[in-house]
PDB file of C-alpha atoms in Angstrom:
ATOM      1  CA  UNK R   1       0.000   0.000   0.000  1.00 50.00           C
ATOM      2  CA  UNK R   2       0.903   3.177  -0.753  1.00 58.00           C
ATOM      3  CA  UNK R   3       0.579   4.908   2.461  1.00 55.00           C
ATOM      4  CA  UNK R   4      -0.411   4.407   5.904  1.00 57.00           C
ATOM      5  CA  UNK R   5      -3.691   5.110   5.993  1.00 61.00           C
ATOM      6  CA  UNK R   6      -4.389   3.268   3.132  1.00 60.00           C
ATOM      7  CA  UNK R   7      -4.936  -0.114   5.899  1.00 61.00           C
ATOM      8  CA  UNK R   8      -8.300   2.022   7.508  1.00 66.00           C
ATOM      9  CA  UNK R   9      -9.588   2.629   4.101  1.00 67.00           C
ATOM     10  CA  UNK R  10      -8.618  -0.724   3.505  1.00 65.00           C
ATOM     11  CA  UNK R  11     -10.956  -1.996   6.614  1.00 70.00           C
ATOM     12  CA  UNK R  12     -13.479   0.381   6.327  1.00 79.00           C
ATOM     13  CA  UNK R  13     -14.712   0.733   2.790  1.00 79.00           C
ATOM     14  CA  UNK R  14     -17.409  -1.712   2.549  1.00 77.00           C
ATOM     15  CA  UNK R  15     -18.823   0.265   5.785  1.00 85.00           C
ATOM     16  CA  UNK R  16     -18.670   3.907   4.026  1.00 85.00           C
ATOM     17  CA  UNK R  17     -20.142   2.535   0.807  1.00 81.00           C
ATOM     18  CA  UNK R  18     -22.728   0.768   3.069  1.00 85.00           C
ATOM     19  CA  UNK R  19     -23.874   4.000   5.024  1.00 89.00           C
ATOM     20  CA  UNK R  20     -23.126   6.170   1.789  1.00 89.00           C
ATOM     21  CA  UNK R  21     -25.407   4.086  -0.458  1.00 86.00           C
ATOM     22  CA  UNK R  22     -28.412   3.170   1.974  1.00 90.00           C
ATOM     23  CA  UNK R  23     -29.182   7.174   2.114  1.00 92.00           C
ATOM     24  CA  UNK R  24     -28.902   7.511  -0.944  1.00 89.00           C
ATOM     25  CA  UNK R  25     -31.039   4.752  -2.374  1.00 89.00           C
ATOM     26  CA  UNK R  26     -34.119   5.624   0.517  1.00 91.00           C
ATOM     27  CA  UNK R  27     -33.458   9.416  -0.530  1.00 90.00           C
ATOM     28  CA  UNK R  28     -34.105   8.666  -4.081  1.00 89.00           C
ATOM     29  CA  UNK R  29     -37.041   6.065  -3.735  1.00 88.00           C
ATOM     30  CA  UNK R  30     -38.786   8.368  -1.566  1.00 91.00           C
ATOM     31  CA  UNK R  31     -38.275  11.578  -3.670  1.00 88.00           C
ATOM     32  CA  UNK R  32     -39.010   9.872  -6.763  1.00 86.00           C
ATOM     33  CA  UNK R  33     -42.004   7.940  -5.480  1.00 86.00           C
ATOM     34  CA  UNK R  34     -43.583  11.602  -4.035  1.00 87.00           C
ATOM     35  CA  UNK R  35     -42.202  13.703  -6.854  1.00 83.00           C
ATOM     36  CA  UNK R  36     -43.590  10.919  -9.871  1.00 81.00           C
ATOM     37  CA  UNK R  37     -39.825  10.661 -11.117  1.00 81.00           C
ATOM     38  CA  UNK R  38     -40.185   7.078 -12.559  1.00 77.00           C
ATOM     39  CA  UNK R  39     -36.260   7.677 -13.625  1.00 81.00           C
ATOM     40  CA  UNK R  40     -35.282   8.896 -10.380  1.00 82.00           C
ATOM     41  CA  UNK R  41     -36.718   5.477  -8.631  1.00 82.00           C
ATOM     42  CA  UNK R  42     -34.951   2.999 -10.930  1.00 80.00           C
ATOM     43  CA  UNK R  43     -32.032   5.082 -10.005  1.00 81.00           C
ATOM     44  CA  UNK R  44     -32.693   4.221  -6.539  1.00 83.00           C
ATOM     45  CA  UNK R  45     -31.390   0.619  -7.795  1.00 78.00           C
ATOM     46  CA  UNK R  46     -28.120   1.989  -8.644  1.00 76.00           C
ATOM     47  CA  UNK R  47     -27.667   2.620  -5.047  1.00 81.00           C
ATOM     48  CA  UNK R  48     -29.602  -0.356  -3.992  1.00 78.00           C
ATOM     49  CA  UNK R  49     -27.008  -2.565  -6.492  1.00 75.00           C
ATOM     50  CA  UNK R  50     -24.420  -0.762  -4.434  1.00 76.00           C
ATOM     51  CA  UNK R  51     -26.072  -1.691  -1.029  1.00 81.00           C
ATOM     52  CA  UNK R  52     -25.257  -5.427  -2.002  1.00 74.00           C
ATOM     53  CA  UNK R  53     -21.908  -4.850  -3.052  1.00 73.00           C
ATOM     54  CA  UNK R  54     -20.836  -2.906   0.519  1.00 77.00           C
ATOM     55  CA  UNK R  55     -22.190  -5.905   2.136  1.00 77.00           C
ATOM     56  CA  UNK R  56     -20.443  -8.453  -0.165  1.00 73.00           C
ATOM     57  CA  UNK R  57     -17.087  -6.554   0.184  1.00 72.00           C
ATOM     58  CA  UNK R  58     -17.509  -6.436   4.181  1.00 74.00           C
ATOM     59  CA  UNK R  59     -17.574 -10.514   3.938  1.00 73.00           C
ATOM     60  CA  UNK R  60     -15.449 -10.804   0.924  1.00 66.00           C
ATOM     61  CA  UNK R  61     -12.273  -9.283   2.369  1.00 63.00           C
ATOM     62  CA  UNK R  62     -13.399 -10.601   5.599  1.00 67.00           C
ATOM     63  CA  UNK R  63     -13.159 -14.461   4.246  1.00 63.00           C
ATOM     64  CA  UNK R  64     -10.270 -13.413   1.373  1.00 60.00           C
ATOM     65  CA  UNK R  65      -7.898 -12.339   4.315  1.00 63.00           C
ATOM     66  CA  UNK R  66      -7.865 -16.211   5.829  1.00 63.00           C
ATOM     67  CA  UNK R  67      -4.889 -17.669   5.328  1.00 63.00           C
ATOM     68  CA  UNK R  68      -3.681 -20.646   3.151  1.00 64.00           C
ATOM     69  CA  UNK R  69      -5.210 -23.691   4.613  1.00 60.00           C
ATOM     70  CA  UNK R  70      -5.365 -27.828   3.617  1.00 66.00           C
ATOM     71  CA  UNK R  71      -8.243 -27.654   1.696  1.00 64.00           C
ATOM     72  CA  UNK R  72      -7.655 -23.916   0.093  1.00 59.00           C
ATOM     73  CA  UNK R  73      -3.844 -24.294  -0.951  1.00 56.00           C
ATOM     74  CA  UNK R  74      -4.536 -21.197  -3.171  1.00 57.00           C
ATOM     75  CA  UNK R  75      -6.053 -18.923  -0.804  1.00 53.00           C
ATOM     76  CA  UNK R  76      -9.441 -17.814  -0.459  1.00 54.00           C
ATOM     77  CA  UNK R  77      -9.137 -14.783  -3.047  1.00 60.00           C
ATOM     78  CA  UNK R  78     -11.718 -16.030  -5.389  1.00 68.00           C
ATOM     79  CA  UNK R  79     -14.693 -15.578  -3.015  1.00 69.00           C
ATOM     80  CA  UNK R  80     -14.488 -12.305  -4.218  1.00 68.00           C
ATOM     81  CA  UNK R  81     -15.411 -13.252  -7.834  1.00 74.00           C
ATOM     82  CA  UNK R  82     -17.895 -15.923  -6.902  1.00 75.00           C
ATOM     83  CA  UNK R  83     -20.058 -12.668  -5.004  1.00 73.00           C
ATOM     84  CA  UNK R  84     -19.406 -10.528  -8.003  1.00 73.00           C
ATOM     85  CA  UNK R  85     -21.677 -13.425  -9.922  1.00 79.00           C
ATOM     86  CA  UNK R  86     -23.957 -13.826  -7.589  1.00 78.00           C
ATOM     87  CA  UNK R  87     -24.642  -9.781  -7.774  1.00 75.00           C
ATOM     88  CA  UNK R  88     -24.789  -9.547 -11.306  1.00 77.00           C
ATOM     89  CA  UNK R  89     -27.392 -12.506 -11.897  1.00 82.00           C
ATOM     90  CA  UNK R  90     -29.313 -10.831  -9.216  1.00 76.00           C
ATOM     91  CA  UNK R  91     -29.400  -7.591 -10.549  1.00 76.00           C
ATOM     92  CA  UNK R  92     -29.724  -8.820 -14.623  1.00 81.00           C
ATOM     93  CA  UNK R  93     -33.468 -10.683 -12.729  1.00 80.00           C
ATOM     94  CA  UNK R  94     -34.674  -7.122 -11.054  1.00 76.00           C
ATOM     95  CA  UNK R  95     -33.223  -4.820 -14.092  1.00 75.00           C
ATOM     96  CA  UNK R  96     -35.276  -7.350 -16.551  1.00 77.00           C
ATOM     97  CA  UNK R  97     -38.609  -6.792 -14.729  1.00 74.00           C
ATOM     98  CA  UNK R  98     -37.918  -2.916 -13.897  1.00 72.00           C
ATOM     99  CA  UNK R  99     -37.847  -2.906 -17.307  1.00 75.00           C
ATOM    100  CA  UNK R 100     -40.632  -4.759 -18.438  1.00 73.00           C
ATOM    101  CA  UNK R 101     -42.883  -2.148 -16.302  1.00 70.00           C
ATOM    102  CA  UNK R 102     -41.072   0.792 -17.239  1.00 69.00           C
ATOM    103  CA  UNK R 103     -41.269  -0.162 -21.045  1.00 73.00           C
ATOM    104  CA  UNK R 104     -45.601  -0.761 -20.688  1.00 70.00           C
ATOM    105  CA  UNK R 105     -45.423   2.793 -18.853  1.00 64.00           C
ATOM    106  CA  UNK R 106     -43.934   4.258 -21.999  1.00 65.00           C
ATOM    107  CA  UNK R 107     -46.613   3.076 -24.159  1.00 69.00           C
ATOM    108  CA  UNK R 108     -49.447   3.555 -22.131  1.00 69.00           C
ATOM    109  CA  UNK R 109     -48.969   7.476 -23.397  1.00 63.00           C
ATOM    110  CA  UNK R 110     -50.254   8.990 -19.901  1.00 66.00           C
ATOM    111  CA  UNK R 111     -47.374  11.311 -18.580  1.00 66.00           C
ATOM    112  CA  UNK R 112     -46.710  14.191 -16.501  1.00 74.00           C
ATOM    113  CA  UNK R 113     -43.157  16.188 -15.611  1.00 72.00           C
ATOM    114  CA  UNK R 114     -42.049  15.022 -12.265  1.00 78.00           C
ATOM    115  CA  UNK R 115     -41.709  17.628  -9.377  1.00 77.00           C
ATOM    116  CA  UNK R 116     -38.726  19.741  -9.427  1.00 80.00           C
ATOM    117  CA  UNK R 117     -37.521  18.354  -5.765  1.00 88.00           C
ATOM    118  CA  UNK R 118     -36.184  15.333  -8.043  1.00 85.00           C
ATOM    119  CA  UNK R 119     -33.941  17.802 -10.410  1.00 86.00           C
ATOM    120  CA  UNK R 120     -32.135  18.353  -7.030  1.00 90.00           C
ATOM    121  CA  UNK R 121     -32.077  15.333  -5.680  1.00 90.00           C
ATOM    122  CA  UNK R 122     -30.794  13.790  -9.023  1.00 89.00           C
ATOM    123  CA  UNK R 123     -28.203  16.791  -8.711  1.00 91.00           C
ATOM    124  CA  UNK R 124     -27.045  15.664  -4.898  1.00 93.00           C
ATOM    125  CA  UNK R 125     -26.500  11.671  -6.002  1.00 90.00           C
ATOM    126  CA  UNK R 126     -24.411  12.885  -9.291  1.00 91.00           C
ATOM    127  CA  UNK R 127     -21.931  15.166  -6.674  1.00 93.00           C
ATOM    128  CA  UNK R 128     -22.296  12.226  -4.131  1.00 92.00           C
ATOM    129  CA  UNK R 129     -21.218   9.536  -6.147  1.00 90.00           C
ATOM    130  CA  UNK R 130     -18.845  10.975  -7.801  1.00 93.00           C
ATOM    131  CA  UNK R 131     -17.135  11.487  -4.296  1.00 93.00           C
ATOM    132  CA  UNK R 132     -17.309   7.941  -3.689  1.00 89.00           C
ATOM    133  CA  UNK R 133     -16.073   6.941  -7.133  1.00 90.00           C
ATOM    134  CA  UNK R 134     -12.667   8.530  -6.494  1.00 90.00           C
ATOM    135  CA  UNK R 135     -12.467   7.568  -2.717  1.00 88.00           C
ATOM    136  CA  UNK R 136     -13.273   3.486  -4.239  1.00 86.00           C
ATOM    137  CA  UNK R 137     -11.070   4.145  -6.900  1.00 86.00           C
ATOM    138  CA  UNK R 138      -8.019   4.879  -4.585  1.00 84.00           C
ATOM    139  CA  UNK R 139      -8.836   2.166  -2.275  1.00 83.00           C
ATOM    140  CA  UNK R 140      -9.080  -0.731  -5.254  1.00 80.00           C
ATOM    141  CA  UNK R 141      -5.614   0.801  -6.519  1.00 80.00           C
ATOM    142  CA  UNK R 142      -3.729   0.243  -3.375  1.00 78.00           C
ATOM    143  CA  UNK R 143      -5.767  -3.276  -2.184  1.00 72.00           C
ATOM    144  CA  UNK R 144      -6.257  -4.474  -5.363  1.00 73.00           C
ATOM    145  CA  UNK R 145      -9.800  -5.962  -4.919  1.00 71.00           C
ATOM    146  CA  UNK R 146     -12.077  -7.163  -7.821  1.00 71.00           C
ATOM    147  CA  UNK R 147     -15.012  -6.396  -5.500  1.00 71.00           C
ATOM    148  CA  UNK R 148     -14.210  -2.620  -4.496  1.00 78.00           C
ATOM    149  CA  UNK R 149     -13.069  -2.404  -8.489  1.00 80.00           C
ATOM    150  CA  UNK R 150     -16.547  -2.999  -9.515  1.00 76.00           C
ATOM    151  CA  UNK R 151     -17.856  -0.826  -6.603  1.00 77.00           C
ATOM    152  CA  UNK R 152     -16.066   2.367  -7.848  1.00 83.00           C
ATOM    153  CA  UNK R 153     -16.850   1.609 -11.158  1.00 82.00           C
ATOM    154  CA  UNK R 154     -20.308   1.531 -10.074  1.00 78.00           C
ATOM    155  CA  UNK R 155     -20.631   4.749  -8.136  1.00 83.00           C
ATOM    156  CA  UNK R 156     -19.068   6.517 -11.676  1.00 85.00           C
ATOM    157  CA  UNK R 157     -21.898   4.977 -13.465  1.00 82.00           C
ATOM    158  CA  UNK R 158     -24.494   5.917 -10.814  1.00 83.00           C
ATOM    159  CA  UNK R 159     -23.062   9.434 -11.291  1.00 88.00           C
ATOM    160  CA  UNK R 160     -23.517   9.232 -14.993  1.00 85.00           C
ATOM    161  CA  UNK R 161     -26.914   7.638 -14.935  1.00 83.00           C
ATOM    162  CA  UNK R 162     -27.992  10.782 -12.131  1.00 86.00           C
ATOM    163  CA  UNK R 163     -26.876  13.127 -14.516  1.00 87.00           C
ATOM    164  CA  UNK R 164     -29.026  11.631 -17.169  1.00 85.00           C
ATOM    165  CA  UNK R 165     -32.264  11.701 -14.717  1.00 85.00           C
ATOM    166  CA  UNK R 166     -31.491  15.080 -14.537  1.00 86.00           C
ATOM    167  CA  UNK R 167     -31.389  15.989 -17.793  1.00 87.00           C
ATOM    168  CA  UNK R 168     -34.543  13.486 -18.376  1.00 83.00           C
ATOM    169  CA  UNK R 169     -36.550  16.040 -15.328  1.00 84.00           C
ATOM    170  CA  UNK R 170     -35.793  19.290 -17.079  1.00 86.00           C
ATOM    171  CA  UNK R 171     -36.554  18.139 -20.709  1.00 84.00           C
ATOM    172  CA  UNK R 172     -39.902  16.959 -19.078  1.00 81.00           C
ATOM    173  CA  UNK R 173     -40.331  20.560 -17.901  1.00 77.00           C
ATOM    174  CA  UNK R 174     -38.838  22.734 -19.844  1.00 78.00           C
ATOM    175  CA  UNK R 175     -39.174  21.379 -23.206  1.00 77.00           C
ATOM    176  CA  UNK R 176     -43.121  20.657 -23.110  1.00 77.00           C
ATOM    177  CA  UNK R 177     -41.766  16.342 -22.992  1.00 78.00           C
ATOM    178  CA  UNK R 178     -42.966  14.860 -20.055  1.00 77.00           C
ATOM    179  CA  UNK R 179     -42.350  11.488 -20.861  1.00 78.00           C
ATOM    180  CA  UNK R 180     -38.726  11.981 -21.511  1.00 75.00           C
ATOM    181  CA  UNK R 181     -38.173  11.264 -17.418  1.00 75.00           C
ATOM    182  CA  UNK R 182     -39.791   7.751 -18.474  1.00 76.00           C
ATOM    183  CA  UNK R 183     -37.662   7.324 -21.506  1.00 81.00           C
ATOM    184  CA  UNK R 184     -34.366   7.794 -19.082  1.00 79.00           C
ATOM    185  CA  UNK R 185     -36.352   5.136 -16.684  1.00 77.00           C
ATOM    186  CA  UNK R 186     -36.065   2.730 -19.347  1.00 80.00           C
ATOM    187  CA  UNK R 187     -32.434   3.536 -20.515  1.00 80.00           C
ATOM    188  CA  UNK R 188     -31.219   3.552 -17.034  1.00 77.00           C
ATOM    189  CA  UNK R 189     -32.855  -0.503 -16.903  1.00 79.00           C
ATOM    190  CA  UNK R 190     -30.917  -0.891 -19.925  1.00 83.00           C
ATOM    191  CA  UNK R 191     -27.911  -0.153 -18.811  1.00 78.00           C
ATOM    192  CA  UNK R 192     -28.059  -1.621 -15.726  1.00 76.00           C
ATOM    193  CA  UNK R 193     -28.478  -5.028 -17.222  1.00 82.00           C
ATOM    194  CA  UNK R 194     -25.217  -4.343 -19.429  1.00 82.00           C
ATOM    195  CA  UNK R 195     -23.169  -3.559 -16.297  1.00 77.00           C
ATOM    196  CA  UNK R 196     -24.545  -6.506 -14.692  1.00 77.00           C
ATOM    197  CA  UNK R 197     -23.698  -8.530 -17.281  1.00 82.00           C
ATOM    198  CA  UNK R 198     -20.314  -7.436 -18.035  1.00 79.00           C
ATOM    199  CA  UNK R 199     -19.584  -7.633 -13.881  1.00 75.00           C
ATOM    200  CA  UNK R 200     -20.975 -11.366 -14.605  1.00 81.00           C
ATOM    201  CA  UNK R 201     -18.288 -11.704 -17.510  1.00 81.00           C
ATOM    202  CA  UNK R 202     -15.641 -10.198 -15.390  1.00 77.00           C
ATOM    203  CA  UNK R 203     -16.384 -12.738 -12.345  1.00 75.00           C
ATOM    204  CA  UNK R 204     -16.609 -16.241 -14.927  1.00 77.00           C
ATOM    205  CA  UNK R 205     -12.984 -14.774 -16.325  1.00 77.00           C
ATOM    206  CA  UNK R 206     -11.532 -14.413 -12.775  1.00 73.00           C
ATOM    207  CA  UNK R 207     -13.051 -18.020 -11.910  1.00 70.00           C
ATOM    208  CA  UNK R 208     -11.821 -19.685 -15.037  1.00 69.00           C
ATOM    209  CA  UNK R 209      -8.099 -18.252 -14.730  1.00 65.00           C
ATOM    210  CA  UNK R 210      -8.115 -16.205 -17.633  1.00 66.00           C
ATOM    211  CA  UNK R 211      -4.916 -15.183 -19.229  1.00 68.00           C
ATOM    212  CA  UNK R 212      -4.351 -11.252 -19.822  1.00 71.00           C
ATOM    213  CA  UNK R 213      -4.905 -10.776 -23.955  1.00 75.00           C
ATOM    214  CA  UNK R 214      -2.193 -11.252 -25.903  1.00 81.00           C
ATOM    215  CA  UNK R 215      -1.689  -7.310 -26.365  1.00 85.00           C
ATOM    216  CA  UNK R 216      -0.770  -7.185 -22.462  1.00 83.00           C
ATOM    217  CA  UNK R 217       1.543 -10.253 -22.183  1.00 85.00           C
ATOM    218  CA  UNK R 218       3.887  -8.322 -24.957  1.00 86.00           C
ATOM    219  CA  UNK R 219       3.829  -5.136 -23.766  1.00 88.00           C
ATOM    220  CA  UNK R 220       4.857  -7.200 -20.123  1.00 88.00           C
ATOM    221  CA  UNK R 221       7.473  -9.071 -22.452  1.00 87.00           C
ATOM    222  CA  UNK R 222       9.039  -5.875 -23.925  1.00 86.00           C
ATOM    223  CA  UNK R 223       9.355  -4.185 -20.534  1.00 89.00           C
ATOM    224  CA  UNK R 224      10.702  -7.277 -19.044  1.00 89.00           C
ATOM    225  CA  UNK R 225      13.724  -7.535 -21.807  1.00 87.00           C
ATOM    226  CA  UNK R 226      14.405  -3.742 -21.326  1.00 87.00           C
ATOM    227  CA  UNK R 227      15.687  -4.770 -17.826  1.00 89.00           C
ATOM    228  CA  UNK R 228      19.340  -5.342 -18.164  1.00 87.00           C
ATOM    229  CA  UNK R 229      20.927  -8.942 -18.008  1.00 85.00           C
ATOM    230  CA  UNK R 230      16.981 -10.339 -18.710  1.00 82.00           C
ATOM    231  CA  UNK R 231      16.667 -12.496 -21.111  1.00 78.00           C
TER     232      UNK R 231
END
């Protein structure tokens, strides 16, 4: 690690993203349940997704910090990835039905601009999670986790998707198109079932041992043979 205090951060990340993420998924429900943001409620899920990753990277550093054992001569590392695809076949199940009612909401043709308390609060999650993406984003760097990887990578696309609610609210106000808040619903279900299957992906590689692409082992190659007396 790269400094000292790296260790808390290290110990304590799954805790902050915990804390950090519950408020902010109740915060969004409830504003986009009172407010009629359908956009701003499915991105209550990003934070909800989020919720379940905190809790799987409390356990999954707690169990890949055991030491080498008779029956795990390798280590328990790979608990990590065996969480990460549990998470994403999770989420893919809730993302497919979000979207199946957000999609028969579009067509139904009934719509109506949200309140502007959800412009704000779609505001407040972009700043928040953008926060958190850089704080995760340090932490993964210096522990090297697959599990706090995908949570900063998450909080970055949380902070992209509140953006787009955003954008969705004002467009519904300002631009005389109120269903454009449930047109952003259903991207934002879209989305999330591409980031849940590519954390999926990411998981079956790390189970199955996959070798870096051949583009990475010669770049390693060429660096290694720059070292004098390597051959």
């Amino acid at each position: 690690m790269k400094f000292s205090r790296c260790l808390t951060c290290h110990q304590i990340v799954g805790w902050i993203g915990l804390v950090v993420n519950l408020g902010l998924a109740g915060l969004k429900l409830f504003v986009g349940v009172v407010s009629g943001s359908q956009a701003l409620v499915v991105d209550a899920l990003y934070s909800a997704k989020d919720i379940v990753t905190s809790l799987l990277i409390i356990v999954g550093l707690k169990v890949s910090k055991q030491p080498i054992d008779r029956e795990h001569p390798f280590g328990h590392g790979k608990v990590e990835f065996v969480f990460g695809a549990l998470v994403s076949l999770v989420l893919m199940a809730v993302t497919g039905l979000l979207l199946f009612f957000a999609a028969g909401h579009l067509l139904e043709g009934e719509h109506r601009a949200p309140h502007l308390i959800a412009l704000w609060t779609a505001f407040f999650s972009a700043v928040a999670n953008w926060i958190m993406h850089r704080y995760t984003h340090c932490v993964a760097e210096q522990i090297n986790s697959p599990m706090v990887t995908i949570l900063s990578k998450h909080h970055h696309a949380d902070a992209t998707a509140s953006l787009f609610v955003a954008l969705g609210i004002i467009g519904s106000h300002y631009l005389g198109m109120p269903w454009l808040d449930t047109v952003v619903a259903v991207g934002e279900t879209l989305d999330l079932f591409y980031l849940s299957a590519g954390i999926f992906w990411d998981s079956f590689q790390g189970l199955m041992d996959t070798s870096a692409s051949r583009d990475v082992v010669e770049r390693i190659r060429r660096r290694t043979l720059q070292v004098p007396g390597v051959q």
